Structure formats: C-alpha cells, structure tokens
PDB file of C-alpha atoms in Angstrom:
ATOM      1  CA  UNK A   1      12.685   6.487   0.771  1.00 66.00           C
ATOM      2  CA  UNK A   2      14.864   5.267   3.657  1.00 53.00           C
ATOM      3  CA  UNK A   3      18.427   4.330   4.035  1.00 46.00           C
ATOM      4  CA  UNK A   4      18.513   0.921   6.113  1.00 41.00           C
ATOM      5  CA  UNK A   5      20.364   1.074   9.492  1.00 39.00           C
ATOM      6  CA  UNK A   6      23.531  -0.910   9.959  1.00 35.00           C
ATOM      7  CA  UNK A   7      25.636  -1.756  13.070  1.00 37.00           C
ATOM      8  CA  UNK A   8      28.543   0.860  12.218  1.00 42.00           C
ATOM      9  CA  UNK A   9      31.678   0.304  15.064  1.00 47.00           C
ATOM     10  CA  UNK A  10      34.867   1.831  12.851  1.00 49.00           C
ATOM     11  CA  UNK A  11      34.834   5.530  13.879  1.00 56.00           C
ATOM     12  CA  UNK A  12      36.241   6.241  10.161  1.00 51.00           C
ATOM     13  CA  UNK A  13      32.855   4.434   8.795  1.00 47.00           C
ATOM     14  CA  UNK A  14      30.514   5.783  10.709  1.00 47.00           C
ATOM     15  CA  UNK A  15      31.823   9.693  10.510  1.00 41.00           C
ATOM     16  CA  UNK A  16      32.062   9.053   6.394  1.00 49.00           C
ATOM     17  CA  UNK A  17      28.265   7.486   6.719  1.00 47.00           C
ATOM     18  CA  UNK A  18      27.408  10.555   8.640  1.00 41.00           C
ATOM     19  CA  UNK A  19      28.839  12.795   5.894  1.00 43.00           C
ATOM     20  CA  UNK A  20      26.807  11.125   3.436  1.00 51.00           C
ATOM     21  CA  UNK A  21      24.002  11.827   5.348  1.00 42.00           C
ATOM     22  CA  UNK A  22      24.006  15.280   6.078  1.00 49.00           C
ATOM     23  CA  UNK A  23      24.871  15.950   2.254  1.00 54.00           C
ATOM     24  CA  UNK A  24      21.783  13.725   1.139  1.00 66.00           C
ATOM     25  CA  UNK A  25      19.942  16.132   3.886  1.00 56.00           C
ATOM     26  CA  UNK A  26      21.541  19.465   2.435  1.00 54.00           C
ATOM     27  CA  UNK A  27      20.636  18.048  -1.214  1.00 76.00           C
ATOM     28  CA  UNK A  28      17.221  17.346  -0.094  1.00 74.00           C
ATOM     29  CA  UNK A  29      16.454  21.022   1.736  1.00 76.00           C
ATOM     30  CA  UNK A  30      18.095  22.401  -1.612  1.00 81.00           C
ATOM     31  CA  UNK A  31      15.567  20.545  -4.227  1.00 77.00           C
ATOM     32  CA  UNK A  32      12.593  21.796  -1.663  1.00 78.00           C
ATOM     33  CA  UNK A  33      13.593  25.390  -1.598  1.00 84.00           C
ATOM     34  CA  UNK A  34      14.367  25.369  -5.073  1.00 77.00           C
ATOM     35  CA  UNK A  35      11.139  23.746  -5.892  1.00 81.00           C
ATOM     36  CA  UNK A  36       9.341  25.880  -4.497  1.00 84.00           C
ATOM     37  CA  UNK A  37      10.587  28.795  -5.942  1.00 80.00           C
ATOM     38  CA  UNK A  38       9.919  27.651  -9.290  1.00 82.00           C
ATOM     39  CA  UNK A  39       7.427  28.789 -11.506  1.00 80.00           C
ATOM     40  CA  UNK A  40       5.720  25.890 -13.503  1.00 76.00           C
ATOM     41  CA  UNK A  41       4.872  27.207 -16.809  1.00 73.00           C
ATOM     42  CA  UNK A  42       1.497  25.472 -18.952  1.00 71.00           C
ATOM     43  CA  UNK A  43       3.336  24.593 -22.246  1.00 71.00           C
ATOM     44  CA  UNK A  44       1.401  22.684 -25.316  1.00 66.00           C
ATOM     45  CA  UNK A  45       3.952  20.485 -26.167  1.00 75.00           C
ATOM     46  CA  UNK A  46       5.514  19.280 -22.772  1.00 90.00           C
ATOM     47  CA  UNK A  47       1.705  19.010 -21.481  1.00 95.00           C
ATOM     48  CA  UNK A  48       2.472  15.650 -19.223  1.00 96.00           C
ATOM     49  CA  UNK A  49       6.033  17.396 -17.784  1.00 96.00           C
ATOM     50  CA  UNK A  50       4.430  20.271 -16.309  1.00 95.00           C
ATOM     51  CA  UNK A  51       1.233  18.315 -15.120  1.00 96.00           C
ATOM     52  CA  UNK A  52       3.972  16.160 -13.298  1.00 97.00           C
ATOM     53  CA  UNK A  53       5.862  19.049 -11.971  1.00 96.00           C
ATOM     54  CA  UNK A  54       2.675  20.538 -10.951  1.00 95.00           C
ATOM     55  CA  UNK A  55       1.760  17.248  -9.466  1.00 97.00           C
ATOM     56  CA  UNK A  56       5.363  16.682  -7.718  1.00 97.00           C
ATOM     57  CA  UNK A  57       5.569  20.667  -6.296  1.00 96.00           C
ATOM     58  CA  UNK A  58       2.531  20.063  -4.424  1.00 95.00           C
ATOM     59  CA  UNK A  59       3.513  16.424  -3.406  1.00 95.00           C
ATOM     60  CA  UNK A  60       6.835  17.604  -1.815  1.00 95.00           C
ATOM     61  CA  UNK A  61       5.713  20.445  -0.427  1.00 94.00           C
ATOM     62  CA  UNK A  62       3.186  18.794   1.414  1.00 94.00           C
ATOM     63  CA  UNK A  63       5.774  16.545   2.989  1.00 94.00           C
ATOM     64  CA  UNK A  64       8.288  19.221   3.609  1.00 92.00           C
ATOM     65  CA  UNK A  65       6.010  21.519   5.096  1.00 94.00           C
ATOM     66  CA  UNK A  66       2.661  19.070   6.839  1.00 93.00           C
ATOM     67  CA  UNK A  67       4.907  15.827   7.325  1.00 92.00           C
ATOM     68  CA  UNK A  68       8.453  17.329   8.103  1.00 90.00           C
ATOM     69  CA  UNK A  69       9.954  14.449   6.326  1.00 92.00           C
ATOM     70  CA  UNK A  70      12.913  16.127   4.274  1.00 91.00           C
ATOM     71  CA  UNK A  71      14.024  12.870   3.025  1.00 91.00           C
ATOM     72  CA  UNK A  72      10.900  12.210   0.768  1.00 94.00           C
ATOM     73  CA  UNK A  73      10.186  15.600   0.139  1.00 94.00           C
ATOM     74  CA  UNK A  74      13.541  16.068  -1.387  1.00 94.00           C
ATOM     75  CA  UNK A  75      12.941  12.937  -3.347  1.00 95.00           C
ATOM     76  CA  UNK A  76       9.664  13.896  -5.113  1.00 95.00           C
ATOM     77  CA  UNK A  77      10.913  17.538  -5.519  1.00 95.00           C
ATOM     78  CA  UNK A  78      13.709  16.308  -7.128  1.00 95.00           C
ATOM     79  CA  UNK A  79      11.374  14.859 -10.008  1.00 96.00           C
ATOM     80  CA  UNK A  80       9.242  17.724  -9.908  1.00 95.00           C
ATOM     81  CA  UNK A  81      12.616  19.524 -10.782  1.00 94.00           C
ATOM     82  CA  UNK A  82      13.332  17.360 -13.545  1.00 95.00           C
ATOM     83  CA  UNK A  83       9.694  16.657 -14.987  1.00 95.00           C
ATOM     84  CA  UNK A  84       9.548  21.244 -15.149  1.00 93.00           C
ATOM     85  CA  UNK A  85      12.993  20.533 -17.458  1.00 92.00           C
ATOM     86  CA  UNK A  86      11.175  18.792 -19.405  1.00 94.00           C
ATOM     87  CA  UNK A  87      12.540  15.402 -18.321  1.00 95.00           C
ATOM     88  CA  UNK A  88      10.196  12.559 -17.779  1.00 96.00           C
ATOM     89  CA  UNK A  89      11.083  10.810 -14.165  1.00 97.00           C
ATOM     90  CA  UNK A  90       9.694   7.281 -14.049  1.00 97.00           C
ATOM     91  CA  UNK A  91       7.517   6.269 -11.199  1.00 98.00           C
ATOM     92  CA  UNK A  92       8.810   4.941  -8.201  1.00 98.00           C
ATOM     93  CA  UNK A  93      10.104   1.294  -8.191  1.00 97.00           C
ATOM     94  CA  UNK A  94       8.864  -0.959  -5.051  1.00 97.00           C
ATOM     95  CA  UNK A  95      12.090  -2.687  -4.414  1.00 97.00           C
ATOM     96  CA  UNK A  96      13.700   0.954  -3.976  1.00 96.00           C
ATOM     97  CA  UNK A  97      12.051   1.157  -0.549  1.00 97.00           C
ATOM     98  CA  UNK A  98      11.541   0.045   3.038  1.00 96.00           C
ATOM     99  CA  UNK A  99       8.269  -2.170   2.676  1.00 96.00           C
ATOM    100  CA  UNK A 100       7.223  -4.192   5.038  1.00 94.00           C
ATOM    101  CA  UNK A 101       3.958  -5.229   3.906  1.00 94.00           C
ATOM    102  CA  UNK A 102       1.970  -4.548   0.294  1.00 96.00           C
ATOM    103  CA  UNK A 103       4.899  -5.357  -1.859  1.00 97.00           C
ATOM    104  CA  UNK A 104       2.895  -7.524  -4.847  1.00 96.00           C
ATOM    105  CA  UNK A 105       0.168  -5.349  -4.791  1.00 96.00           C
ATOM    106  CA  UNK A 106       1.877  -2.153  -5.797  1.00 97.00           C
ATOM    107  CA  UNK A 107       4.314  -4.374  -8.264  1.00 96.00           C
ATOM    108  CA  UNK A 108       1.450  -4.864 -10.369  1.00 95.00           C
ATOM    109  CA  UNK A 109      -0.125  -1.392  -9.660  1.00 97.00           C
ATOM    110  CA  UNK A 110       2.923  -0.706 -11.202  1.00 97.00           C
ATOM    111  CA  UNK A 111       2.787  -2.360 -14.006  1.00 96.00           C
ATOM    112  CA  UNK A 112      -0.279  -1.334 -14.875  1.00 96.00           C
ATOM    113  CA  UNK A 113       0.497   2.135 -14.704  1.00 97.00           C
ATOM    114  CA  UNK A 114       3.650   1.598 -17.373  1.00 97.00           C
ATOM    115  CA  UNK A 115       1.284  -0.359 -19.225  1.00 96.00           C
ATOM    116  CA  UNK A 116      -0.978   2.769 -20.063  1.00 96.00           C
ATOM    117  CA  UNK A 117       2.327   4.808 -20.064  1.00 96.00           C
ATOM    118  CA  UNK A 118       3.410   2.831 -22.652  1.00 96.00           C
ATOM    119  CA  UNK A 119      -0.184   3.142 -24.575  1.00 94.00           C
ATOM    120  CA  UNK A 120       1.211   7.321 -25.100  1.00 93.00           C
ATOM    121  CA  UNK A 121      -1.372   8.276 -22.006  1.00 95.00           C
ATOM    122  CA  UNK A 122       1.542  11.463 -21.306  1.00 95.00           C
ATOM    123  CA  UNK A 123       0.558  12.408 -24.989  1.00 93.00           C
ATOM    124  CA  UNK A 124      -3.304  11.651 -25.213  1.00 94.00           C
ATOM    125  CA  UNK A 125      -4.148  12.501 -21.271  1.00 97.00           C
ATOM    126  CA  UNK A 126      -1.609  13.915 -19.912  1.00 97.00           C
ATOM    127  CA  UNK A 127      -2.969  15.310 -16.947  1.00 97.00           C
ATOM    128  CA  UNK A 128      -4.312  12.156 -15.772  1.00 98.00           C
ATOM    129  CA  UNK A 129      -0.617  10.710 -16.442  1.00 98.00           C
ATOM    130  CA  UNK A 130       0.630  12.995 -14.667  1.00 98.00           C
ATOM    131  CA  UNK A 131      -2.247  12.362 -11.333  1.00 98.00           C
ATOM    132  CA  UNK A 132      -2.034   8.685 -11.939  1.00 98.00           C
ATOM    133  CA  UNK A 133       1.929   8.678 -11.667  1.00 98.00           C
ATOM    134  CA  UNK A 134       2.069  11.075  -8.671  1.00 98.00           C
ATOM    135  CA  UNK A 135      -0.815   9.379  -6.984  1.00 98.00           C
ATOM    136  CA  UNK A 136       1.428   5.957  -6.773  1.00 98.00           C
ATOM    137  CA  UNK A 137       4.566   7.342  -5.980  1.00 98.00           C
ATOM    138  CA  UNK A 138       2.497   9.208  -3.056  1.00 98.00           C
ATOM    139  CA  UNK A 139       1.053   5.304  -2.350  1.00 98.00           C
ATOM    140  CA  UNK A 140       4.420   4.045  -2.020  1.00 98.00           C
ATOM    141  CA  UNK A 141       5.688   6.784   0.213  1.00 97.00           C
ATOM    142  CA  UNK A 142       2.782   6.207   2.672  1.00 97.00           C
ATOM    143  CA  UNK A 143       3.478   2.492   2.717  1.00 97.00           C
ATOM    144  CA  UNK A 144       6.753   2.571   3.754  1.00 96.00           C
ATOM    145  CA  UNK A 145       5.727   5.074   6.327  1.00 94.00           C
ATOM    146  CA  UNK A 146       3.237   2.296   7.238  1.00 93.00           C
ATOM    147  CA  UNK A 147       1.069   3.786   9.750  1.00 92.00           C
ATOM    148  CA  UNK A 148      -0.898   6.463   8.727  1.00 93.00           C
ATOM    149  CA  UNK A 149      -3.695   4.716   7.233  1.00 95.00           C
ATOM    150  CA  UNK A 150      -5.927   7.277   6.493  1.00 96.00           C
ATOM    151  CA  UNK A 151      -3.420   8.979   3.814  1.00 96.00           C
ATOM    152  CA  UNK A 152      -2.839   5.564   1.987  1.00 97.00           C
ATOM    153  CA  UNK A 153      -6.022   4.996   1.392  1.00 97.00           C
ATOM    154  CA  UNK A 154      -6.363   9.002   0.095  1.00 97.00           C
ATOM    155  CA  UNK A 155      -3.075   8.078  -2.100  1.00 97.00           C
ATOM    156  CA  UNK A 156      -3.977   4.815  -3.511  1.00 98.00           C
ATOM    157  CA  UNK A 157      -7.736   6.040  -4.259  1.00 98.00           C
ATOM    158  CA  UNK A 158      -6.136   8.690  -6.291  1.00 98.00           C
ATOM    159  CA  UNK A 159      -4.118   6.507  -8.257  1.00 98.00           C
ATOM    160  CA  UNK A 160      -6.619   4.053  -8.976  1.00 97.00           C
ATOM    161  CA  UNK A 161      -9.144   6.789 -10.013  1.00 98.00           C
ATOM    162  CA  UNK A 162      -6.760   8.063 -12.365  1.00 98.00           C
ATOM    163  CA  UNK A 163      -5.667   4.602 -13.868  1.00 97.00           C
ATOM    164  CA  UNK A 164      -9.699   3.472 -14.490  1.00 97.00           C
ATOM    165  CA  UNK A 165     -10.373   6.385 -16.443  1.00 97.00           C
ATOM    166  CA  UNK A 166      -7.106   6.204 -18.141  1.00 97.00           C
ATOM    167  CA  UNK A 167      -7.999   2.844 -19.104  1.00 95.00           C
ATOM    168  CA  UNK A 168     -11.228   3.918 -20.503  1.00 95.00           C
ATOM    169  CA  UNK A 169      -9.687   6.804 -22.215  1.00 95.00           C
ATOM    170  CA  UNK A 170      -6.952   4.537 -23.725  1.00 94.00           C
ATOM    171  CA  UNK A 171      -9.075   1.136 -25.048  1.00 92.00           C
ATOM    172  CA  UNK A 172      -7.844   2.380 -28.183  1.00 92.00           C
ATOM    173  CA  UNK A 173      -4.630   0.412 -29.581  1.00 94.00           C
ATOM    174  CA  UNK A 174      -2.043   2.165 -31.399  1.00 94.00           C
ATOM    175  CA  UNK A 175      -2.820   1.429 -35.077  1.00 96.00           C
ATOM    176  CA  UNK A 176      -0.487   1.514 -38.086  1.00 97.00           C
ATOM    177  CA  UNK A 177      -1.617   1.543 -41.456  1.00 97.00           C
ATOM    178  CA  UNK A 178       0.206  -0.535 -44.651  1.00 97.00           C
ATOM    179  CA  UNK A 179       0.258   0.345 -48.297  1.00 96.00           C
ATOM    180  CA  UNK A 180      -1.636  -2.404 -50.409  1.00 95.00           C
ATOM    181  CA  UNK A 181       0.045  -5.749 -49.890  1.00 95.00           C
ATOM    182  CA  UNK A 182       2.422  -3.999 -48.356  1.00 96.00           C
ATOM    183  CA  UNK A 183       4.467  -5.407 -45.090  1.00 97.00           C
ATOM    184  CA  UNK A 184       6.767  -2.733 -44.890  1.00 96.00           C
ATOM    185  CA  UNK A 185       6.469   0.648 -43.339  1.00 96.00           C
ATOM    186  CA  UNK A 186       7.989   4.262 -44.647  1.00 95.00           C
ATOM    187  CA  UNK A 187      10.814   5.742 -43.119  1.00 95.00           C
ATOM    188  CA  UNK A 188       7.931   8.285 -41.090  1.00 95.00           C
ATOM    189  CA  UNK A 189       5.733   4.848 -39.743  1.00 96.00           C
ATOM    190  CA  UNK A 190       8.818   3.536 -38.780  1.00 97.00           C
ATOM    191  CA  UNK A 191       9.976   5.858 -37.051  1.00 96.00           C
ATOM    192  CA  UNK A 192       6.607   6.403 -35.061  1.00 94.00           C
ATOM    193  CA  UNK A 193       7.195   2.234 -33.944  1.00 96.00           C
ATOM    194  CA  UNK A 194      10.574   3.038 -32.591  1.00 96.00           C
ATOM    195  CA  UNK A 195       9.189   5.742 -30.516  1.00 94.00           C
ATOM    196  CA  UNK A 196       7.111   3.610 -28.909  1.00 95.00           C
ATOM    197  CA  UNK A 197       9.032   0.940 -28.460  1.00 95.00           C
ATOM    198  CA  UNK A 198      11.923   2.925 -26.779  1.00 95.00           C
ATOM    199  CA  UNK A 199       9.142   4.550 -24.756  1.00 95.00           C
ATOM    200  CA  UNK A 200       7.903   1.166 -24.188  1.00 95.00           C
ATOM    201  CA  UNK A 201      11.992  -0.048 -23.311  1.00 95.00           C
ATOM    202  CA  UNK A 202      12.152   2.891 -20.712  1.00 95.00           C
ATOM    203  CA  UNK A 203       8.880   1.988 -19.089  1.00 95.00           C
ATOM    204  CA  UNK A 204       9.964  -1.607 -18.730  1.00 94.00           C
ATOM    205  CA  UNK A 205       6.334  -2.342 -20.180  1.00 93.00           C
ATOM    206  CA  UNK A 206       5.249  -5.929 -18.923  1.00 91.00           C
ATOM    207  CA  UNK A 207       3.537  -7.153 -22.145  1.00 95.00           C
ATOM    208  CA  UNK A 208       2.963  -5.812 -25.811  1.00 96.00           C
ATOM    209  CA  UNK A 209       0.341  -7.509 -27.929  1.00 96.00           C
ATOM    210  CA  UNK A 210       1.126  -6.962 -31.894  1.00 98.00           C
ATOM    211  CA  UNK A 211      -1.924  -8.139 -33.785  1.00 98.00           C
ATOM    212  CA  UNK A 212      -2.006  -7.847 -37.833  1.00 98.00           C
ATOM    213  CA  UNK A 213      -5.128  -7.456 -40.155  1.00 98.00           C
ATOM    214  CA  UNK A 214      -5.601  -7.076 -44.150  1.00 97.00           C
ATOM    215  CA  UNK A 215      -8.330  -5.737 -45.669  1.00 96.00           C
ATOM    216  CA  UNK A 216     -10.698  -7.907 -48.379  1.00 94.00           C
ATOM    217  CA  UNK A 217      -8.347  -7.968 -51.518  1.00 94.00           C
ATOM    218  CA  UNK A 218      -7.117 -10.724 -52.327  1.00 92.00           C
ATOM    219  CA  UNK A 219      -7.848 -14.478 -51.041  1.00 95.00           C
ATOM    220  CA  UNK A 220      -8.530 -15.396 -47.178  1.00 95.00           C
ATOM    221  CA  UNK A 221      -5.408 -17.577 -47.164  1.00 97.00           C
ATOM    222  CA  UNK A 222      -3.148 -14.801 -48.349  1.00 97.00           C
ATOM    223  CA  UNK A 223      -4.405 -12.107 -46.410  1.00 97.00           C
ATOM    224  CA  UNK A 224      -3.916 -14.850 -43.448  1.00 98.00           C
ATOM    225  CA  UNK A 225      -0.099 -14.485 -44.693  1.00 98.00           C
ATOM    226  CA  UNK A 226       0.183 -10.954 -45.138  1.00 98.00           C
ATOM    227  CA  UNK A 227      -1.197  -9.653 -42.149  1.00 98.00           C
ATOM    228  CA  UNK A 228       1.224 -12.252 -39.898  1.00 98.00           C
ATOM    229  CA  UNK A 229       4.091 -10.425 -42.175  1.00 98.00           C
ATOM    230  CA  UNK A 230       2.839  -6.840 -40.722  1.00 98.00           C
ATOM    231  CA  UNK A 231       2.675  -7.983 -37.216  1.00 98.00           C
ATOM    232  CA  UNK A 232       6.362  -9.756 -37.793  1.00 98.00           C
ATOM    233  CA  UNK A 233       7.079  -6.686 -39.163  1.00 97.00           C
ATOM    234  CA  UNK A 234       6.342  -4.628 -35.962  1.00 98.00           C
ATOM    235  CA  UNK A 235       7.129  -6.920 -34.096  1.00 98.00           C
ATOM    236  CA  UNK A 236      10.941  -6.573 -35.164  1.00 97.00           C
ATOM    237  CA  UNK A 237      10.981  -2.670 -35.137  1.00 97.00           C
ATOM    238  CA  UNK A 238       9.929  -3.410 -31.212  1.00 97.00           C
ATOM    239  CA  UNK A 239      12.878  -5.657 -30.811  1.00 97.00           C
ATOM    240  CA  UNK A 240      15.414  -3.764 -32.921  1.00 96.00           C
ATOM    241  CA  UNK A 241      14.687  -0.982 -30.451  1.00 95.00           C
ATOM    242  CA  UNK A 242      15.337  -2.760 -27.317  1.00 95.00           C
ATOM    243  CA  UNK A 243      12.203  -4.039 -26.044  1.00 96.00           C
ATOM    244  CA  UNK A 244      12.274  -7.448 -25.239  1.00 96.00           C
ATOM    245  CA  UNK A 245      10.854 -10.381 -27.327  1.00 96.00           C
ATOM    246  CA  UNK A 246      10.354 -12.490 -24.864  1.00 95.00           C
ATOM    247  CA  UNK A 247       7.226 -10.185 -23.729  1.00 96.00           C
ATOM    248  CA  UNK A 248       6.098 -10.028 -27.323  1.00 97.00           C
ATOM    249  CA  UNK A 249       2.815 -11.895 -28.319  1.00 96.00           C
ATOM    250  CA  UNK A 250       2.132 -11.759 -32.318  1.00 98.00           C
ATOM    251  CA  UNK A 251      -1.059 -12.851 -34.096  1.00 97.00           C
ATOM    252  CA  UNK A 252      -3.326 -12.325 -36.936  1.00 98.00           C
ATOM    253  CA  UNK A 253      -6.651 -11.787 -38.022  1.00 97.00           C
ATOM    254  CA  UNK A 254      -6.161 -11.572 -41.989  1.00 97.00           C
ATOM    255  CA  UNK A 255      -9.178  -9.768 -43.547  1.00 96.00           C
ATOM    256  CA  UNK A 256     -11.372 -10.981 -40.724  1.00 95.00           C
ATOM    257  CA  UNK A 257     -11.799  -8.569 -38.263  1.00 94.00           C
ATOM    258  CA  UNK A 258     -12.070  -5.128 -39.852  1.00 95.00           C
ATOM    259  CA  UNK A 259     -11.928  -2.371 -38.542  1.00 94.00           C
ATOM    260  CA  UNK A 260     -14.507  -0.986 -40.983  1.00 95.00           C
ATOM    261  CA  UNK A 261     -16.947  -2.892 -42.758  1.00 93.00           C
ATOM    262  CA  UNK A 262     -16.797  -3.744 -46.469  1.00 91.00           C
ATOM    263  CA  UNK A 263     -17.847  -5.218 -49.477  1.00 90.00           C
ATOM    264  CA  UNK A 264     -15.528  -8.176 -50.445  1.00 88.00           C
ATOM    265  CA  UNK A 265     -12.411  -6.902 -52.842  1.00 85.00           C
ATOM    266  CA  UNK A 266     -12.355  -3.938 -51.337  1.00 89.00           C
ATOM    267  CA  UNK A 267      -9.151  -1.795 -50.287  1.00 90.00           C
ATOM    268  CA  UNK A 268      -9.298  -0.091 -47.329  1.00 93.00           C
ATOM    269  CA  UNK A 269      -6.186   1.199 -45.748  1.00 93.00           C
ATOM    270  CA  UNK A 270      -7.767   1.664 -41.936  1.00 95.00           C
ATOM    271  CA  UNK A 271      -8.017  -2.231 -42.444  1.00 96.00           C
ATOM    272  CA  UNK A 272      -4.562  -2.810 -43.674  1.00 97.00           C
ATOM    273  CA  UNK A 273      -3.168  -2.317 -39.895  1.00 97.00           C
ATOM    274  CA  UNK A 274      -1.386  -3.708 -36.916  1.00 98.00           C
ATOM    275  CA  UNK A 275      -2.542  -2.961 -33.725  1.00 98.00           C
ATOM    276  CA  UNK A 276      -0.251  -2.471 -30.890  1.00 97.00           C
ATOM    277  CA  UNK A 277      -1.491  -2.608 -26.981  1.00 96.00           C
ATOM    278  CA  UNK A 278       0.637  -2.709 -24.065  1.00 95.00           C
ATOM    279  CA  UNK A 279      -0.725  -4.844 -20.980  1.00 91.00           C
ATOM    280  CA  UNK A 280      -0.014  -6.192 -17.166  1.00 84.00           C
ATOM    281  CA  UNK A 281       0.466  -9.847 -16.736  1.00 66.00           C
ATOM    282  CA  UNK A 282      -2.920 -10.070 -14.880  1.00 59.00           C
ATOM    283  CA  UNK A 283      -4.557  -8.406 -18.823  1.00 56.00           C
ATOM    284  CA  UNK A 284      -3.213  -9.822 -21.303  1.00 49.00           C
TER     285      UNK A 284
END
C-alpha cells in the first residue's frame, strides 16, 4: 500500500510528513522482525487464525526479504501478527490502494471471497480460507506494483484455485431446523443466526439468500405460510444483527422441495428448515 505524493512547499508540513513517514517505516521494520520471530502454534480451535498467520509470515517475509519493499511487508506482517492473536484481519479493500488498472475485477474477486467467508469457510476449510484470503491480498499488492506480471498471475492463480474449491467444498447452505409448526427458534438456534449474521455484517457480505421449507404435515397452502414465517423469521435475526435488508432476498418453498423424501403427513425436522447462502452480485 502506498501513500500518494503531494506538492508539499511549507517547511513545517513537509518535516511533520517526513516524521510520519519514518515512524510508518520504523512500525513497519518492527512488525517484520517481530513476525518473524514468532512462533505460529497449530491450535484446533483457532484453525483459520494460524493458517492466516502462517499464510501472512511467509507473505511478508517474502517481500521484506526477495522484494525489499518494507512498506507492504510491514502491512501483511501486521495481519499475520494479529491473525497468530487470534484476531481475524479482513482482506484487503481495493479502494485502499494505488490502482491504476484492474479495479472491478478484484471488487468482485472480493466479494466473492466474503461471500464464502460469510458461508463459515474459516470454520469448515480453514486452510483454504486462510490461502484464498492471502492469495488476494498478495493479488492486490502485485497490482498496485503493476509491473511484474509474472507474480500476478502466480498471486491471482492462487486465489482463484483456492476460491473454486472453496466453492465446491461450501455448495452446502447453512440450514436451521424448526420445531413442528414452529416459526420460532430456541435461545441456542438463535444465537447460531446472530453469529452469522455479525460474521456476515463484518464481511460486508454482498447478498444473503434466506429460503424457508416445511415438511408434509399439514395442507400445501399452510405449509406455503409457515415456511415464509421461518424465512421472515431469519430474515429478522439477520437484520436485528446489523446486516443490511436491503441485500436480503426471502422466499419459500413450503413442503415442496424437501430435503429428504417422504410419504405425505409426514414430520421430518431436516425438512422443517431455512436455508441461508451468502452470494456475489454476479451469483445470486
């Protein structure tokens, strides 16, 4: 990341700009060092944060010691810092640097990437989280730098590697289950929603796709009914948390739909669920 160049002619200015500078520098030599240093420990339940650390060490090392660019490497080590505290740093945002070219294209590679973030990939593949977020911060430090063609391609063919089998590995919506003719949730379900959805707030997720079902008890037309009320439901938990319902789409299925097959009449709490997927513009 680079600070933009101004015209600077007061003397005062232009020593307290240089100031600034060479503590951003000392800060940036400090987070290498100290990086480096640091052990990163494998730990069960902060899987993704030391895959990321992991991922970051190696990233800001290589552009401390192969690139000499302290600037960036202080940047990334920074993360790596915060991501081995256990701290999850988002990825990069395109508007926070120098591009000249390539802007929409890693907007929505972006977006994509919160997308699966937002489907729990730092839970249910958290190394490839962790590759798939590194890989695209690495793709927008090599576009800025805008000339070495050879390592944007190696950056951005990492991240999209990562992000296809993420995508495979995450078809699966999150799915919550409701008592019969139920539209509530328990104080645990709920719960579980506003995790996501404050996940899903911190992310800035583009899109979220709430989609209700019922199982076979009970008449078409009310089933129709009740599974609208779960998706409303979830829907609200989203919103009550902070995630905005403007990027909210909501349907139902009723008893059509199931997720497993039965006879008519028959309860079956796997059917009695809302689905929740989180998508890019270009998916949904």
């Amino acid at each position: 990341m680079k600070l933009k160049s101004k015209f600077i002619t007061h003397p005062i200015i232009a020593l307290a700009g240089l100031l600034t500078l060479n503590a951003c520098l000392y800060t940036d030599i400090a987070n290498v060092e100290n990086l480096r240093t640091t052990q990163v420990s494998q730990s069960n339940n902060l899987a993704f944060e030391k895959a990321l650390a992991q991922e970051y060490k190696r990233l800001a090392l290589y552009e401390a010691d192969e690139m000499y660019d302290t600037t960036d490497a202080g940047i990334f080590a920074a993360k790596g810092l915060a991501a081995n505290e256990g701290k999850r740093p988002l990825p990069e945002k395109p508007e926070n640097w120098d591009l000249n070219f390539g802007v929409e294209r890693l907007e929505n590679a972006r977006m994509r990437l919160t997308a699966l973030m937002a489907r729990d990939a730092a839970y249910r593949a958290p190394n490839l989280a962790a590759q798939a977020q590194a890989s695209f911060d690495c793709w927008i430090e090599q576009m800025e730098e805008g000339w070495q063609w050879d390592h944007i391609e190696y950056c951005q063919t990492n991240f999209q590697q990562a992000v296809i089998k993420l995508e495979r590995k995450l078809a699966d919506p999150h799915r919550v289950s409701f008592d019969v003719n139920d539209t509530r949730l328990n104080h645990l379900k709920t719960s579980q929603i506003m995790q996501i959805a404050e996940e899903a707030k911190r992310l800035n997720a583009p899109l979220a796709s709430i989609v209700g079902y019922a199982d076979s008890t009970g008449s078409k037309a009310y089933n129709m009914e009740l599974s609208l009320a779960r998706a409303d439901e979830v829907a609200s938990l989203l919103v009550m948390a902070g995630y905005p319902a403007d990027r909210i789409a909501i349907s139902a299925y009723g008893e059509d739909r199931p997720l497993i097959k039965t006879a008519d009449e028959t309860s079956k709490a796997a059917n009695r669920r809302v689905e929740i997927t989180f998508y890019t513009n270009q998916q949904l």
